[in-house]
Coordinates of C-alpha atoms in Angstrom, one line a residue:
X1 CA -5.7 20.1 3.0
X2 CA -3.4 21.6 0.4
X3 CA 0.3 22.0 0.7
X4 CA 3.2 21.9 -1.5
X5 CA 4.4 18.6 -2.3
X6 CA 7.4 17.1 -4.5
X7 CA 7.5 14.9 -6.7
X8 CA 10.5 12.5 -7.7
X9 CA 11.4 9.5 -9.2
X10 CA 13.9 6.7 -7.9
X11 CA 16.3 5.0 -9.5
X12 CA 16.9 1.0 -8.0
X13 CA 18.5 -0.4 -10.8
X14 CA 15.7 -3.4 -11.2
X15 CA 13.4 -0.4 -11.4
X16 CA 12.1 2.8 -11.6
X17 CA 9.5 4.3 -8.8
X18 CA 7.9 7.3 -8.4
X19 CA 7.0 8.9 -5.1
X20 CA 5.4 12.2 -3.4
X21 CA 8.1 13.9 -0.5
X22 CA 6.1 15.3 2.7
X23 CA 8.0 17.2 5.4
X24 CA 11.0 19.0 6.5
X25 CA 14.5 17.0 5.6
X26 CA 15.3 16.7 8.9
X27 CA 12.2 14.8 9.9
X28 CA 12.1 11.5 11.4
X29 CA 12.4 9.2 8.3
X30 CA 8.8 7.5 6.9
X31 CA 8.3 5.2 3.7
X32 CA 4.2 5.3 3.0
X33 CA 3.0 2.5 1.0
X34 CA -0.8 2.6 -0.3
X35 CA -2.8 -0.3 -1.0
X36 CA -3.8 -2.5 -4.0
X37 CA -4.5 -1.1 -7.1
X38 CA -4.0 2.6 -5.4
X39 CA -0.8 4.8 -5.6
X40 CA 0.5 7.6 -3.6
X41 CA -2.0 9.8 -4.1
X42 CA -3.4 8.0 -1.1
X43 CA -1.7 9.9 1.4
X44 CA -2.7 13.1 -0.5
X45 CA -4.9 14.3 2.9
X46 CA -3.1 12.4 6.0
X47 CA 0.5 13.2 5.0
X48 CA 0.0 16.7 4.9
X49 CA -1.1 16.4 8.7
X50 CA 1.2 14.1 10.2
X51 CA 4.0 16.5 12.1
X52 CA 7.6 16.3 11.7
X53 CA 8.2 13.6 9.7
X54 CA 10.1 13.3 6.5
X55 CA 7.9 11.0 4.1
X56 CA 8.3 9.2 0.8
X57 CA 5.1 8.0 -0.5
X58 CA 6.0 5.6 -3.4
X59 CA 3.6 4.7 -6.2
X60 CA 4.6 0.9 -5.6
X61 CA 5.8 -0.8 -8.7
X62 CA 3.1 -1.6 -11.1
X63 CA 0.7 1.5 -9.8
X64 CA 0.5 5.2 -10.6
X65 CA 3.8 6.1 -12.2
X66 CA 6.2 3.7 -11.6
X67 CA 7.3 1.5 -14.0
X68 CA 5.8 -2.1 -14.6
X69 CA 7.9 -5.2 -13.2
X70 CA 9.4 -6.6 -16.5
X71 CA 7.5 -9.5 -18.5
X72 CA 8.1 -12.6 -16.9
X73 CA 7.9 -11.4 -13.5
X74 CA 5.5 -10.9 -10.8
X75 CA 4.3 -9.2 -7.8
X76 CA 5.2 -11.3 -4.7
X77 CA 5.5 -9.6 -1.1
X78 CA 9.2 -10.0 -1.0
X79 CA 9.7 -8.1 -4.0
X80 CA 7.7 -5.1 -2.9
X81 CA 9.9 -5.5 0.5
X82 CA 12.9 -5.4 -1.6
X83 CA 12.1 -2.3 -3.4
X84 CA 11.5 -0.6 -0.3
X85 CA 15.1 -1.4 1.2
X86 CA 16.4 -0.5 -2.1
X87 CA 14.6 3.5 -1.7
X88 CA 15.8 3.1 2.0
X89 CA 19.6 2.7 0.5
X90 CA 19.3 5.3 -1.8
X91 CA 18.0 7.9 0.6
X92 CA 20.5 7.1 2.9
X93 CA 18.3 6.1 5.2
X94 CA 19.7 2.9 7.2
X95 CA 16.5 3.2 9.4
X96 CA 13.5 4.7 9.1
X97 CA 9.8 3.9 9.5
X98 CA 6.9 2.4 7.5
X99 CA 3.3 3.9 7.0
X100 CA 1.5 1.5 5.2
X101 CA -2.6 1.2 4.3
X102 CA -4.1 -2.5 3.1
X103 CA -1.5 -4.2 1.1
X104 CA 1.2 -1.6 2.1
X105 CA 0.8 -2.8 5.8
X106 CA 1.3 -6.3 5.2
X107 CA 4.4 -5.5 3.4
X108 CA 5.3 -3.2 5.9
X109 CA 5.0 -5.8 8.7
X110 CA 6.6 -8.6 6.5
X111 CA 9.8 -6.2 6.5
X112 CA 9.6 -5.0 10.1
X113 CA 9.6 -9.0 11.1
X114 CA 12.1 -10.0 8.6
X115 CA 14.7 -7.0 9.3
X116 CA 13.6 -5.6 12.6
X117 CA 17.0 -3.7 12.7
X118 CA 15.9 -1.8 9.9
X119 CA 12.2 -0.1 11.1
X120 CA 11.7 1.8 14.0
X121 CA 8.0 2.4 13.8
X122 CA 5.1 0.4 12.1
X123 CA 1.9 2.9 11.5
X124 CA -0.7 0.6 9.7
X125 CA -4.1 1.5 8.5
X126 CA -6.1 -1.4 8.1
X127 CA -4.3 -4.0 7.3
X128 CA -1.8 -6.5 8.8
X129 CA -1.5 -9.8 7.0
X130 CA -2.0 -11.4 3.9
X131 CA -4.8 -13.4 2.9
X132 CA -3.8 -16.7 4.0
X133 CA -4.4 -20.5 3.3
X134 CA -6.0 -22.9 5.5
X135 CA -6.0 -27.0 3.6
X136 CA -5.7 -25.4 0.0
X137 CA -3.2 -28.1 -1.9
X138 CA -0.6 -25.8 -3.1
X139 CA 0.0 -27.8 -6.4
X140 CA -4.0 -26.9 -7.1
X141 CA -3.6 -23.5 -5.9
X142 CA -0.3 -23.1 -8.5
X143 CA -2.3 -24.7 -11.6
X144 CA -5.0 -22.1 -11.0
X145 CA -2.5 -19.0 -10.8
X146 CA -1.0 -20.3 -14.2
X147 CA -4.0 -21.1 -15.5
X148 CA -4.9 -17.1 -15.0
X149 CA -1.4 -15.9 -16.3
X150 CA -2.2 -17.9 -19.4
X151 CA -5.9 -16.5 -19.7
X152 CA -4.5 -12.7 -18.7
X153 CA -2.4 -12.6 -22.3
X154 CA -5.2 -12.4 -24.4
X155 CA -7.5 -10.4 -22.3
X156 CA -7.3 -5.9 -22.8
X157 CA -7.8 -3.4 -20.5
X158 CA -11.4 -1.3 -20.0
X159 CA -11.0 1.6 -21.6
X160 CA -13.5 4.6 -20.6
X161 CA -14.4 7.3 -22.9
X162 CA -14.1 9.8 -20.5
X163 CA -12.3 10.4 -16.9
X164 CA -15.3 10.5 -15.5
X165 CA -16.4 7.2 -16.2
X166 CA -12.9 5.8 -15.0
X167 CA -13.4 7.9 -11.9
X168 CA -17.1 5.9 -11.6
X169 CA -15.4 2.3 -12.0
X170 CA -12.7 3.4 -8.9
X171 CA -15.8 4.4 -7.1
X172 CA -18.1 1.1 -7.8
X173 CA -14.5 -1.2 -7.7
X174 CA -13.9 -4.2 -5.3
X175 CA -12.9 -1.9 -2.5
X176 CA -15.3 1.0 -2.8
X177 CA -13.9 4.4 -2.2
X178 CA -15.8 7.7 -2.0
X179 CA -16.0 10.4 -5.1
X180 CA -13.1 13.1 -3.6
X181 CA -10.8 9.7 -3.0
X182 CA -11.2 8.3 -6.4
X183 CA -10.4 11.6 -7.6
X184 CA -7.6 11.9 -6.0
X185 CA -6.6 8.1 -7.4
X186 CA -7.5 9.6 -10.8
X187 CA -4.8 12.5 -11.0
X188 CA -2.0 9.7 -11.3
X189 CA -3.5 6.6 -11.8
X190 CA -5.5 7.2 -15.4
X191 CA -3.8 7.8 -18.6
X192 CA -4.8 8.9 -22.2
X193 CA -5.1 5.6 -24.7
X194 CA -6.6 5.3 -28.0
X195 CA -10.8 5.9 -27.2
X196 CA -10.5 7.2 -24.3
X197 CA -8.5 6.3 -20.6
X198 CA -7.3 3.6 -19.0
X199 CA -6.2 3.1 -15.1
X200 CA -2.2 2.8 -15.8
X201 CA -2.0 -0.4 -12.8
X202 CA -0.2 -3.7 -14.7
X203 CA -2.9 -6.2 -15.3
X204 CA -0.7 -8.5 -13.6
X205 CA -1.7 -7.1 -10.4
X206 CA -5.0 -9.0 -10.5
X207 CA -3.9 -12.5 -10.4
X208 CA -4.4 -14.8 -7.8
X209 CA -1.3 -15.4 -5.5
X210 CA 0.5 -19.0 -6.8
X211 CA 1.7 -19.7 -3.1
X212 CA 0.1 -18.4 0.2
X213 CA 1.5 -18.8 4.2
X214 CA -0.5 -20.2 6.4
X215 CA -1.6 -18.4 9.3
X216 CA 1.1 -19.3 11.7
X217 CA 3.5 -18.7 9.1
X218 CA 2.0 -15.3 8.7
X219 CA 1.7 -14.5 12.3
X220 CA 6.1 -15.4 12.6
X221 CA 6.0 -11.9 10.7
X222 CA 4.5 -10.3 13.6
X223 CA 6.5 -11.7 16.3
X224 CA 9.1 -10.7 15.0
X225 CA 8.4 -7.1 15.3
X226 CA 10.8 -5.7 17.2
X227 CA 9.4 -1.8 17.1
X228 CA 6.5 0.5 18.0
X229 CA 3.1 -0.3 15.9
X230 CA 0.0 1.4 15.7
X231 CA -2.7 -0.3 13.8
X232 CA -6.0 1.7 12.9
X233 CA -8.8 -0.1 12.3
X234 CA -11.8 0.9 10.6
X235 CA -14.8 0.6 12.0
X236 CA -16.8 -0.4 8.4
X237 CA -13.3 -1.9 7.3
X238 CA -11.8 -5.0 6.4
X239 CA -9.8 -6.1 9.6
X240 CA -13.4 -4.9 12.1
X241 CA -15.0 -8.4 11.5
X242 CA -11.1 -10.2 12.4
X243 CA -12.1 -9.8 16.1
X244 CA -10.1 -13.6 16.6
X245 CA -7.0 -12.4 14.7
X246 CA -7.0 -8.6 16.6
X247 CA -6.7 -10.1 19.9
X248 CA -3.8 -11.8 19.2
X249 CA -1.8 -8.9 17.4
X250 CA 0.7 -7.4 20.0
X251 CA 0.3 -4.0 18.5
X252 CA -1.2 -0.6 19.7
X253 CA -5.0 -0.5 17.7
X254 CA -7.4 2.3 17.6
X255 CA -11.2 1.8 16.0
X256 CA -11.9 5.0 14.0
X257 CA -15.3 5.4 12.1
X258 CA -14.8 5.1 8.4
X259 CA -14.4 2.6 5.4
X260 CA -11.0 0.8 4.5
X261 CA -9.9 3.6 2.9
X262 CA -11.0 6.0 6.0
X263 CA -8.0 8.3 5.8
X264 CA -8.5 9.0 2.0
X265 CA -12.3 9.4 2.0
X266 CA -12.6 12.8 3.4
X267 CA -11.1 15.2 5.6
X268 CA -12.8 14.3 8.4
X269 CA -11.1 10.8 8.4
X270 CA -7.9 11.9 7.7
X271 CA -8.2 14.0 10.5
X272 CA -8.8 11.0 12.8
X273 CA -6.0 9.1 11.2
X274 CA -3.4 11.9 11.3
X275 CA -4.4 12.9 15.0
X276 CA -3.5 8.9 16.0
X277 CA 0.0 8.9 14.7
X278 CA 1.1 12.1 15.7
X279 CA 0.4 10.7 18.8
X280 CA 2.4 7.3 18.1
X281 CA 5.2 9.3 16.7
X282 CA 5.4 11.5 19.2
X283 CA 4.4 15.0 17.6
X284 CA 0.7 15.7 19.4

């Protein structure tokens, strides 16, 4: 589903990210943040049928074509939260609501719970909470995480002759995705380097977690949710098989066929996806 979209790039001070606008101005205000490793080429087919909404679709930092947190630092939850009050502030936006798929739904739920005042809608697509840890000792969970830090320094990216084969490795990656959605992932997430093209994501992203919540540390986050939530789950997805953690979610869910990235996939998903929220925002 084609239609005109802009493309801008947002100033925070600590960073620069760059983002996809969807909708009219006066729309009800949405923040869309994709998954792991993706950018905001995921909304690329849902956005474009989700009715009267004004959405920013941010390449997170570290994805697509925002800029790389600087060396030293990392990628922890909070910070992602933080950059998304930061594009709140500078949109003018004092609240507004979060679309988020995979990782972007756990942030978006960590921020709902820790500033409820701030969201007044939570539309997730398979995902809700981080991976958490059950009798891990955190001081051997920290000494592995450094341990792959140190071993990250001397390792280079895959480089693929052609962007074809870099579409292939998207395709066959941890999280299969279909041809049109790697694609799609392609336009903004591969770059030109010497022998060929890279994916442009910071290596960093790949390294295990030093510190994880528990579960009922995890599940504060949700209580805490003060507004409206819609969580799809897909069918063939991650969060299907979670049946113990569903039940306990106090959210609106919906089971719609498809993969993890079911609203990305093809049209017909997207379709499925869109028609849910316009129904949880209001816009049938």
């Amino acid at each position: 589903m084609s239609q005109p979209v802009e493309e801008v790039r947002l100033s925070l001070g600590h960073i620069e990210l760059a983002a996809h606008l969807f909708g009219p101005h006066e729309g009800l205000p949405v923040i869309a943040l994709h998954g792991w490793l993706d950018n905001a080429n995921s909304f690329a087919r849902l956005a474009p049928r989700l009715k009267g909404l004004r959405i920013v679709a941010l390449d997170l930092a570290g994805h697509g074509y925002s800029e790389h947190r600087p060396p030293g630092a990392s990628y922890a939850l909070a910070d992602y939260a933080h950059d998304v009050l930061r594009v709140a502030e500078q949109l003018g936006w004092q609240r507004f609501a979060l679309l988020g798929h995979s990782l972007g739904a756990v942030i978006s739920v960590q921020l709902a719970g820790a500033l409820p005042e701030r969201v007044s809608h939570l539309a997730l697509i398979d995902g809700v909470l981080p991976p958490t840890a059950a009798e891990q000792d955190p001081a051997e969970r920290l000494g592995m995480a450094l341990r792959a830090q140190l071993r990250l320094e001397g390792k280079r990216k895959s480089v693929y002759a052609t962007q074809a084969q870099g579409v292939e490795a998207r395709i066959k990656g941890m999280v299969a995705v279909s041809r049109e959605a790697a694609q799609l992932l392609a336009q903004r997430g591969l770059m030109p380097v010497p022998g060929g093209y890279s994916w442009r994501s910071d290596s960093r992203l790949t390294l295990p977690s030093p510190q994880r919540l528990s579960q009922a540390q995890a599940m504060a986050f949700v209580k805490r949710v003060q507004c409206p939530a819609c969580l799809v789950v897909a069918a063939d997805g991650m969060l299907a098989r979670h049946t113990q953690l569903l039940e306990q979610l106090p959210f609106e869910q919906v089971v719609l066929p498809g993969g993890h990235h079911l609203h990305l996939n093809d049209e017909g998903g997207a379709a499925l996806v869109a028609d849910c929220f316009n129904r949880f925002f209001g816009f049938p």
